[in-house]
Short mmCIF file of C-alpha atoms and ligand atoms in Angstrom, two decimals:
data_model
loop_
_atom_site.label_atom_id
_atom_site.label_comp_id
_atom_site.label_asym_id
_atom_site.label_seq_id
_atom_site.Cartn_x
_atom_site.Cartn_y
_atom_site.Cartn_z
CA UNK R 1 -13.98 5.66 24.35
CA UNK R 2 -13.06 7.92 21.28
CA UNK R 3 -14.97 7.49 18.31
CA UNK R 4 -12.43 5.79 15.29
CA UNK R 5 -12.21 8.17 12.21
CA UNK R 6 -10.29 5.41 10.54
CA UNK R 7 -11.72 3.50 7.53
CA UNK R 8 -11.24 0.24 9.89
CA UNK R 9 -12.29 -1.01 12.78
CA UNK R 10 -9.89 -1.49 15.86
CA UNK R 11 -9.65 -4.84 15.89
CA UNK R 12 -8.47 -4.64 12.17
CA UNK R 13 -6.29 -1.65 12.51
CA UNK R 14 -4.76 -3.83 15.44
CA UNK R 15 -4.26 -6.62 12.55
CA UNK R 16 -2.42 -4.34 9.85
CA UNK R 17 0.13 -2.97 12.83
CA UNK R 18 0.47 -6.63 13.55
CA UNK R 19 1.29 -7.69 9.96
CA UNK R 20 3.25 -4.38 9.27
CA UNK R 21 5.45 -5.48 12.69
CA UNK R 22 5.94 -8.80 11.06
CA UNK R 23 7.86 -7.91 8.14
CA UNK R 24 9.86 -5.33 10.00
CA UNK R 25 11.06 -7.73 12.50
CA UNK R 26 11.01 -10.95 10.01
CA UNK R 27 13.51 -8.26 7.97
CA UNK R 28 15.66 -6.81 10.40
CA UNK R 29 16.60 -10.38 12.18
CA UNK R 30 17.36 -11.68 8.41
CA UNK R 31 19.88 -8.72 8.37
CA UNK R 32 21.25 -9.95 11.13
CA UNK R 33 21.54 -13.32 10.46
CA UNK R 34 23.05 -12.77 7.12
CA UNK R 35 25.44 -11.08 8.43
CA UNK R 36 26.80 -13.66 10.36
CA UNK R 37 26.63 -16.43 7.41
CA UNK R 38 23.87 -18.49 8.67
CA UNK R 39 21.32 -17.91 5.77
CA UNK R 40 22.21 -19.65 2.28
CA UNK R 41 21.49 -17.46 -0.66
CA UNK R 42 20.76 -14.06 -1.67
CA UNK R 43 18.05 -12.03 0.69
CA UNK R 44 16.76 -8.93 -0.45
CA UNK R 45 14.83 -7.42 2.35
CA UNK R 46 11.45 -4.81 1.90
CA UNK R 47 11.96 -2.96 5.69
CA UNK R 48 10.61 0.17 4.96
CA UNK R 49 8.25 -0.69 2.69
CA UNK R 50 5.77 -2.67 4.67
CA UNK R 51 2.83 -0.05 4.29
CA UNK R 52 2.86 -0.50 0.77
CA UNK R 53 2.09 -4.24 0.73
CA UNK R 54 -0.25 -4.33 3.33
CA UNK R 55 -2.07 -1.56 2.61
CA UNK R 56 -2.64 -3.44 -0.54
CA UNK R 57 -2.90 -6.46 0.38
CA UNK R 58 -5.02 -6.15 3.32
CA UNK R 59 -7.88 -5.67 0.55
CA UNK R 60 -7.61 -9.18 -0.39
CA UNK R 61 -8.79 -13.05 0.27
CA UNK R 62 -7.33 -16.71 -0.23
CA UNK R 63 -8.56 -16.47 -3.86
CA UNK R 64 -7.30 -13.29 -5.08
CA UNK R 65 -3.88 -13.94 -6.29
CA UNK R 66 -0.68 -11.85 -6.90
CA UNK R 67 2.88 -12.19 -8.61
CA UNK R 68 5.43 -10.82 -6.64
CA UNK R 69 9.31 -9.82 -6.99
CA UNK R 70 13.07 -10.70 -5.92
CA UNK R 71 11.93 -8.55 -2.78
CA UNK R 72 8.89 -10.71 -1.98
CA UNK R 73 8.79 -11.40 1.98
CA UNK R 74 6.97 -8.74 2.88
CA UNK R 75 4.00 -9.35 -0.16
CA UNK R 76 4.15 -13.13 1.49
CA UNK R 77 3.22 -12.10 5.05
CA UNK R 78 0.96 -9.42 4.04
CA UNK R 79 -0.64 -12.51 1.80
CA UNK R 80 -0.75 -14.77 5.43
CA UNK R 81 1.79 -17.38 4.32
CA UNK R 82 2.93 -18.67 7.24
CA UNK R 83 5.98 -17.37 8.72
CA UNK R 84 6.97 -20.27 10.25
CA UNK R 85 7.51 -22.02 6.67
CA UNK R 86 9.26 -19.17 5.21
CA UNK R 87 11.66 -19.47 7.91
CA UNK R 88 12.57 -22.25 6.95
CA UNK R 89 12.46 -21.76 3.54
CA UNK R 90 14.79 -18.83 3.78
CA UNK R 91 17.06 -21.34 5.14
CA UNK R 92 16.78 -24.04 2.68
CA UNK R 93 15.30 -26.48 5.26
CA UNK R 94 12.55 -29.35 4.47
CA UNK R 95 9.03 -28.09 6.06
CA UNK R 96 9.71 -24.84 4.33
CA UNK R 97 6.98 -23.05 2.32
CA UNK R 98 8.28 -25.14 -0.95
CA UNK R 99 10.54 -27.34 1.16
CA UNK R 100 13.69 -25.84 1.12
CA UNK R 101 13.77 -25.37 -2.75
CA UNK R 102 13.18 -22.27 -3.55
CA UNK R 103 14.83 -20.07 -0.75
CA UNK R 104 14.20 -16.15 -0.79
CA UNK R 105 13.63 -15.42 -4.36
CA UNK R 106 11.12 -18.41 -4.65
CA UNK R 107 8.54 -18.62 -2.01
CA UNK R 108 5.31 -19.71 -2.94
CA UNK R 109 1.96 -20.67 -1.24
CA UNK R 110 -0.75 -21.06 -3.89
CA UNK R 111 -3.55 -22.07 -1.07
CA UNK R 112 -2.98 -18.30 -0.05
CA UNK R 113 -2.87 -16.92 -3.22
CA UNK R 114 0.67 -15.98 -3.45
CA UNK R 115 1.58 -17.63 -6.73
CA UNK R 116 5.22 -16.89 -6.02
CA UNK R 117 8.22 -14.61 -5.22
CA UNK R 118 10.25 -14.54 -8.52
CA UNK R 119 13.92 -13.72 -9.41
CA UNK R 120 13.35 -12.35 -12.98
CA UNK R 121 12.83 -8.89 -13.39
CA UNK R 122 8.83 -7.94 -15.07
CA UNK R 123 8.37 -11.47 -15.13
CA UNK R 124 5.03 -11.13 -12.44
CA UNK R 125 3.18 -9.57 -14.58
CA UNK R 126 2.49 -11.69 -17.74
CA UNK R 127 1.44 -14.70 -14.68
CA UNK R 128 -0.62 -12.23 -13.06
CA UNK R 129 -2.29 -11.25 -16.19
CA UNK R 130 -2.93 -15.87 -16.54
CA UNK R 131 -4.20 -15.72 -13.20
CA UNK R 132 -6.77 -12.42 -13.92
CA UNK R 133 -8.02 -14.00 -17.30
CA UNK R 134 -8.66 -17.35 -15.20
CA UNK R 135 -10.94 -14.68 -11.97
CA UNK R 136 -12.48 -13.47 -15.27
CA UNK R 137 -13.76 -16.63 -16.50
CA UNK R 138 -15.04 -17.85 -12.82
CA UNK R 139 -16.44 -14.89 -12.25
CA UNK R 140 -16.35 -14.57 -8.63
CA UNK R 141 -15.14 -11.10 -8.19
CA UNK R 142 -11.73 -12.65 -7.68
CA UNK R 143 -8.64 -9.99 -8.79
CA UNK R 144 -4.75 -10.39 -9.25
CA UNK R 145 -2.26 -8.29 -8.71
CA UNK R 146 1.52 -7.90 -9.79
CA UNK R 147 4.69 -6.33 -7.83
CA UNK R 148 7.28 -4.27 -9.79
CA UNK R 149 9.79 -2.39 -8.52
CA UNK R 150 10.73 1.19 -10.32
CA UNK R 151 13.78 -0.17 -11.92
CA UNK R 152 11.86 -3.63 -13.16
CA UNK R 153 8.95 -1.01 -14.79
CA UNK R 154 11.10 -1.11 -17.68
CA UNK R 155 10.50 -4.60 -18.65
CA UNK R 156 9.11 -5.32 -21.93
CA UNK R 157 7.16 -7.74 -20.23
CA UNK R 158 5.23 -5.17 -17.74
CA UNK R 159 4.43 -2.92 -20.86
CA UNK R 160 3.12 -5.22 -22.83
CA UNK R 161 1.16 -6.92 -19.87
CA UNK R 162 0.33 -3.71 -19.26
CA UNK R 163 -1.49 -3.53 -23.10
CA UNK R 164 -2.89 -7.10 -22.64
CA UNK R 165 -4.70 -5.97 -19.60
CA UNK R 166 -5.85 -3.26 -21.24
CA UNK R 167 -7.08 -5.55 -24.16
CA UNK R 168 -8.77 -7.98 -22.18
CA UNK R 169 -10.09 -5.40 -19.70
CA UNK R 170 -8.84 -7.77 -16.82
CA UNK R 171 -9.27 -7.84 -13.21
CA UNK R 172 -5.23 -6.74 -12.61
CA UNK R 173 -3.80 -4.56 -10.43
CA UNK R 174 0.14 -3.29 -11.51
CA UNK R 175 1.97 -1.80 -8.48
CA UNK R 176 4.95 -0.04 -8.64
CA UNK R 177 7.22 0.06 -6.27
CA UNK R 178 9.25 3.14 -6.46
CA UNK R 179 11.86 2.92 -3.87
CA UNK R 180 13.78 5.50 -6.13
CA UNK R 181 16.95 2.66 -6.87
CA UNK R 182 17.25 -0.02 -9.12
CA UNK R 183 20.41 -2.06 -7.73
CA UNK R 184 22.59 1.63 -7.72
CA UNK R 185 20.86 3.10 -10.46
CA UNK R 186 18.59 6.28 -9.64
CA UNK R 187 15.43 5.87 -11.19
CA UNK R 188 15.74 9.34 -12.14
CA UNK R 189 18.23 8.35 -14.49
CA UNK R 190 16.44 5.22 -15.52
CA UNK R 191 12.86 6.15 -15.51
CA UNK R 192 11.60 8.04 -18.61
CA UNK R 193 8.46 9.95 -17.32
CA UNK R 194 8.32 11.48 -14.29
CA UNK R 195 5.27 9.91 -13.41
CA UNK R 196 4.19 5.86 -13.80
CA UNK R 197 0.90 7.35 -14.13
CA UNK R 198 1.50 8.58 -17.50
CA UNK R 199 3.09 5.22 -18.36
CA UNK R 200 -0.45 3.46 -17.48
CA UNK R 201 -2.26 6.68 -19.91
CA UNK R 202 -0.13 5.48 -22.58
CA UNK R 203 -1.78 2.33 -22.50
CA UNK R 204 -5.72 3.76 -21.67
CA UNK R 205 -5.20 2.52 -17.75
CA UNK R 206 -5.94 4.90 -14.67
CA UNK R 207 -3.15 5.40 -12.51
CA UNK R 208 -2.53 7.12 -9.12
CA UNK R 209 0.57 7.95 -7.47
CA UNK R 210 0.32 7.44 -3.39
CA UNK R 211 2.65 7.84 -0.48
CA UNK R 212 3.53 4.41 -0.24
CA UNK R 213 5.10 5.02 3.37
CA UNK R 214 1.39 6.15 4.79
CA UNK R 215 -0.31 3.16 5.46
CA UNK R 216 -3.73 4.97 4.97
CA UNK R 217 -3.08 6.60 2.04
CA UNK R 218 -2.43 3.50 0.39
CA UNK R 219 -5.49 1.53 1.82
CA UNK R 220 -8.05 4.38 0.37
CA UNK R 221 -6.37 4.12 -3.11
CA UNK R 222 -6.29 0.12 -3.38
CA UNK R 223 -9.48 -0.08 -1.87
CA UNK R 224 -11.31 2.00 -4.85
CA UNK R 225 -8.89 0.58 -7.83
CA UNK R 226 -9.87 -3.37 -6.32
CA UNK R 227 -13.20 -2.57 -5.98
CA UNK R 228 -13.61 -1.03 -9.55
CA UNK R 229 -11.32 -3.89 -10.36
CA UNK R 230 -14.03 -6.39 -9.02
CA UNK R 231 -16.46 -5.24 -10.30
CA UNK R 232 -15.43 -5.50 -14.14
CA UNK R 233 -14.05 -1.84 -14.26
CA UNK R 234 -10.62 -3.29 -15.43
CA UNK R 235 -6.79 -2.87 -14.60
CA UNK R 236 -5.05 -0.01 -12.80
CA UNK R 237 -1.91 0.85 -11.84
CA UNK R 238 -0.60 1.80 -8.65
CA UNK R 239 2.43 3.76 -8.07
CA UNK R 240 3.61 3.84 -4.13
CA UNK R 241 6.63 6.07 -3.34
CA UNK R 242 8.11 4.70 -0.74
CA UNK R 243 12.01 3.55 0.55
CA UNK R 244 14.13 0.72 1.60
CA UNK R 245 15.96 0.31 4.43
CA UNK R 246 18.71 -1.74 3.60
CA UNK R 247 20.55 -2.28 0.47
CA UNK R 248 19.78 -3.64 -2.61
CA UNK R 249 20.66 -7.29 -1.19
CA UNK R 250 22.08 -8.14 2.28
CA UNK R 251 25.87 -7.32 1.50
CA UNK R 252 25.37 -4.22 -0.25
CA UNK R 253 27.61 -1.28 0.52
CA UNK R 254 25.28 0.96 -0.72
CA UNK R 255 28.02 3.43 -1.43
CA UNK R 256 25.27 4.91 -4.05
CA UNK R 257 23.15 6.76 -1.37
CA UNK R 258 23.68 10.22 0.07
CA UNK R 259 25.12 10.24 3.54
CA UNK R 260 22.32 10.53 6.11
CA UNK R 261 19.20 8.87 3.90
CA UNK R 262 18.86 6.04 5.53
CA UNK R 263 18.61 7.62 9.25
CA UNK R 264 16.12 10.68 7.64
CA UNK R 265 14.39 7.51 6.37
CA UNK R 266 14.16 5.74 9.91
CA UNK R 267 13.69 8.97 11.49
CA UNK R 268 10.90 10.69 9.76
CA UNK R 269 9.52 8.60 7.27
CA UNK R 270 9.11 5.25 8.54
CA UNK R 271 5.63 3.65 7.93
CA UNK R 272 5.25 1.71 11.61
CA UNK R 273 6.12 4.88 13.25
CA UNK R 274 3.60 6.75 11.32
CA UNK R 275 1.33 4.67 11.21
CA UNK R 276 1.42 4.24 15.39
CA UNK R 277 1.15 7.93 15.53
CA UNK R 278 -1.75 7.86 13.56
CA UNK R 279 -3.68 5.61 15.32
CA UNK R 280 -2.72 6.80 19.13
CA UNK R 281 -3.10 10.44 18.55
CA UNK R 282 -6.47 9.38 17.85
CA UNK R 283 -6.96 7.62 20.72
CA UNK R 284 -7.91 4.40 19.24
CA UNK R 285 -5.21 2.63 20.09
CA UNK R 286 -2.97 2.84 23.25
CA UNK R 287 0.87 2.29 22.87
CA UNK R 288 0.51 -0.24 25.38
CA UNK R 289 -1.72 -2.00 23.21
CA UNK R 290 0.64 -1.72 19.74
CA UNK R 291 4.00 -2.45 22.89
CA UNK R 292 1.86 -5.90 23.29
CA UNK R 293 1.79 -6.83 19.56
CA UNK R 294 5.93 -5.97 19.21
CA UNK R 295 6.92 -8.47 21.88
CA UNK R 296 4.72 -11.17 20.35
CA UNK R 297 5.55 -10.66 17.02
CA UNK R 298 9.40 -10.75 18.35
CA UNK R 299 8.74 -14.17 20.11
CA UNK R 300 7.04 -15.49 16.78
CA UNK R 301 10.06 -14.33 14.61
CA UNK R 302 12.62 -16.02 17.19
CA UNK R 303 10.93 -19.53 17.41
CA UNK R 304 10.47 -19.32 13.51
CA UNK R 305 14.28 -18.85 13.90
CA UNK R 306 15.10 -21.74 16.73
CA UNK R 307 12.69 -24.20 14.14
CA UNK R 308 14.57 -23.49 10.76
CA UNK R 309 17.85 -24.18 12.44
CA UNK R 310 16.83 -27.29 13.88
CA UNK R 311 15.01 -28.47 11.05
CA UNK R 312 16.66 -31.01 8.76
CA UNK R 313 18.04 -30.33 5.31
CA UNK R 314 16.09 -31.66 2.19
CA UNK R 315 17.69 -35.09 0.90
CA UNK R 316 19.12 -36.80 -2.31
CA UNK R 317 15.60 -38.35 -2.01
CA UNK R 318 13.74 -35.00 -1.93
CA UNK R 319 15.90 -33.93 -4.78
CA UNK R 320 13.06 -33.85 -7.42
CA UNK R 321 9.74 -33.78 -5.39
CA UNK R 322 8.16 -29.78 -5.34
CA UNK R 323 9.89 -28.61 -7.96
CA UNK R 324 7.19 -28.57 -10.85
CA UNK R 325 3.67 -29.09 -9.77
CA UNK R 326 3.28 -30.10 -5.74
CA UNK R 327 3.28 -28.12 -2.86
C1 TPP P 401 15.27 -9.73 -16.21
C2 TPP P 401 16.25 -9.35 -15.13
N1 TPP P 401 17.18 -8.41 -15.37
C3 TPP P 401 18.07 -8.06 -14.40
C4 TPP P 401 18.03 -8.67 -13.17
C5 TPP P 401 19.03 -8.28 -12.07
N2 TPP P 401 18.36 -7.45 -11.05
C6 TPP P 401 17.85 -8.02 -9.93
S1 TPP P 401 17.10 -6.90 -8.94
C7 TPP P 401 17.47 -5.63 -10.00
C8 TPP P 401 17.02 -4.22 -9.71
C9 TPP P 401 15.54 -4.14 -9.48
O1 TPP P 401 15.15 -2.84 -9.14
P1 TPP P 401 13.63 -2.50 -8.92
O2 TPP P 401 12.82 -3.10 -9.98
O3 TPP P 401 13.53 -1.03 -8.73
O4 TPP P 401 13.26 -3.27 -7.56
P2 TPP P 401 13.88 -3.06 -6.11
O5 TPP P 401 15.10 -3.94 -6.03
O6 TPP P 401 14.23 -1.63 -5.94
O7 TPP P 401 12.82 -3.51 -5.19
C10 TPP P 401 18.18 -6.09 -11.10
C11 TPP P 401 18.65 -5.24 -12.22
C12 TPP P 401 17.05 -9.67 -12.98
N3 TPP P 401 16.92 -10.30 -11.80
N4 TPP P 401 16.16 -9.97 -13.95
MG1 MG P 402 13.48 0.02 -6.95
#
């Protein structure tokens, strides 16, 4: 047996490929069914991205809590809402994570910590900031953490959480996102600084800047901005570099992007395949063993598929229960 030069154990590592294979395949069979006009809404997927949340989130329990984005299904699986509900929240069916109220843009488990996708733009990060005071004041070692995309950065709410956190020293983690679009726009030609590290200087916070398609590189650099997080060393931000696989939403042309970066993405920078190569060069893992999780995780996605169809629509009667306060 090889010895494992990873910072987790098999069993775990086995676990993150798991979760990372969710969201692809939770993602890619949304795409499809878009397509063909059986999902209500707007869907913006995160395929491509999956490192970056669960190398995050991987770092945290039930009662660490985080503010997510428009582009949220990924953050929710790598927080262990079930995907069975958002299935059928997706599809605006009762039994759903909020019961078919929310859809996409909304999904929300607060038992798991996952205080809520969220359609406006910046708008994580003052709510993450609530839920960071509230770890502060219980003192458990409990953290919070907020999703932003590159384009969303620019929010006057994010800088001025961003000050707040700084203020209050509080247990908040700020990731960026930087899949290098906002909608069409570049973030080149959005993005004043060239790094969102010398955004968080600006306001006295330590930044890094990771790989956000490595899986490990964005473990180690969590891992030591939680911890110091934690342990009343205060707010961070995270920048992950990373990519998306489809457009902006499902129905996006995309007629913004160079020919040929989307297949150099899924060719050579993909964070499952890297992350697989990582782990079986090594010899920790076999690709029989990662072959095993793909075919369950497939199963999973289509019965989470057959049980949202079948499931019945909220009524006139539901029309006002889980809107405001119950779950
Ligand atoms: C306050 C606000 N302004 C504008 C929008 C419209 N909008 C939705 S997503 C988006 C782009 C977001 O880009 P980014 O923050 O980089 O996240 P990404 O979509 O790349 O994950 C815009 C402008 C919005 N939802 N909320
Ligand atoms: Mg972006």
């Amino acid at each position: 047996m090889p010895s494992n030069p990873f910072p987790l154990s098999k069993e775990r590592l086995l676990e993150v490929y798991r979760t990372m294979r969710t969201i692809r395949e939770f993602e890619e069979r949304l795409h499809v069914d878009f397509s063909r006009g059986d999902i209500p809404g707007f869907v913006h997927l995160y395929a491509g991205e999956e490192a970056t949340g669960t190398g995050i989130l991987c770092h945290l329990g039930d009662g660490d809590r985080i503010a997510s984005t428009h582009r949220g299904h990924g953050h929710c699986i790598a927080k262990g809402v079930d995907v069975g509900a958002m299935m059928k929240e997706i599809y605006g069916k009762k039994g759903g994570a909020c019961n078919g109220k929310g859809g996409s843009m909304h999904i929300a488990d607060l038992s798991k910590g996952m205080m809520g996708a969220n359609g406006i733009l910046g708008a994580g990060a003052p709510l993450a900031c609530g839920a960071a005071l509230a770890a502060k004041y219980r003192n458990k070692g409990e953290i919070a953490i907020t999703f932003v995309g590159d384009g969303a950065s620019n929010q006057g709410t994010f800088l001025e959480s961003l000050n707040l956190a700084g203020v209050w020293n509080l247990p908040v983690i700020f990731v960026v996102e930087n899949n290098g679009y906002a909608e069409s726009t570049s973030r080149d030609y959005a993005v004043s600084v060239d790094s969102f590290v010398d955004r968080a200087a600006g306001f006295g916070l330590p930044g890094i800047t990771v790989d956000g398609t490595d899986f490990f590189a964005v473990y180690e650099a969590a891992g030591e901005i939680i911890r110091r997080a934690r342990e009343g060393g205060g707010p961070s931000l995270l920048e992950c570099k990373t990519v998306r696989f489809f457009g902006h939403f499902e129905g996006d042309a995309q007629t913004y992007r160079p020919e040929g970066e989307i297949e150099n993405a899924r060719a050579n920078i993909d964070c499952l395949k890297k992350f697989a190569a990582q782990v079986t060069s090594q010899g920790v893992i076999s690709a029989a063993e990662l072959e095993a999780i793909d075919k369950s995780v497939l199963a999973l996605i289509e019965d989470s598929v057959v049980k949202a169809k079948a499931a019945p629509l909220p009524t006139e009667a539901d029309l006002t229960t889980d809107v405001y306060v119950s779950y």
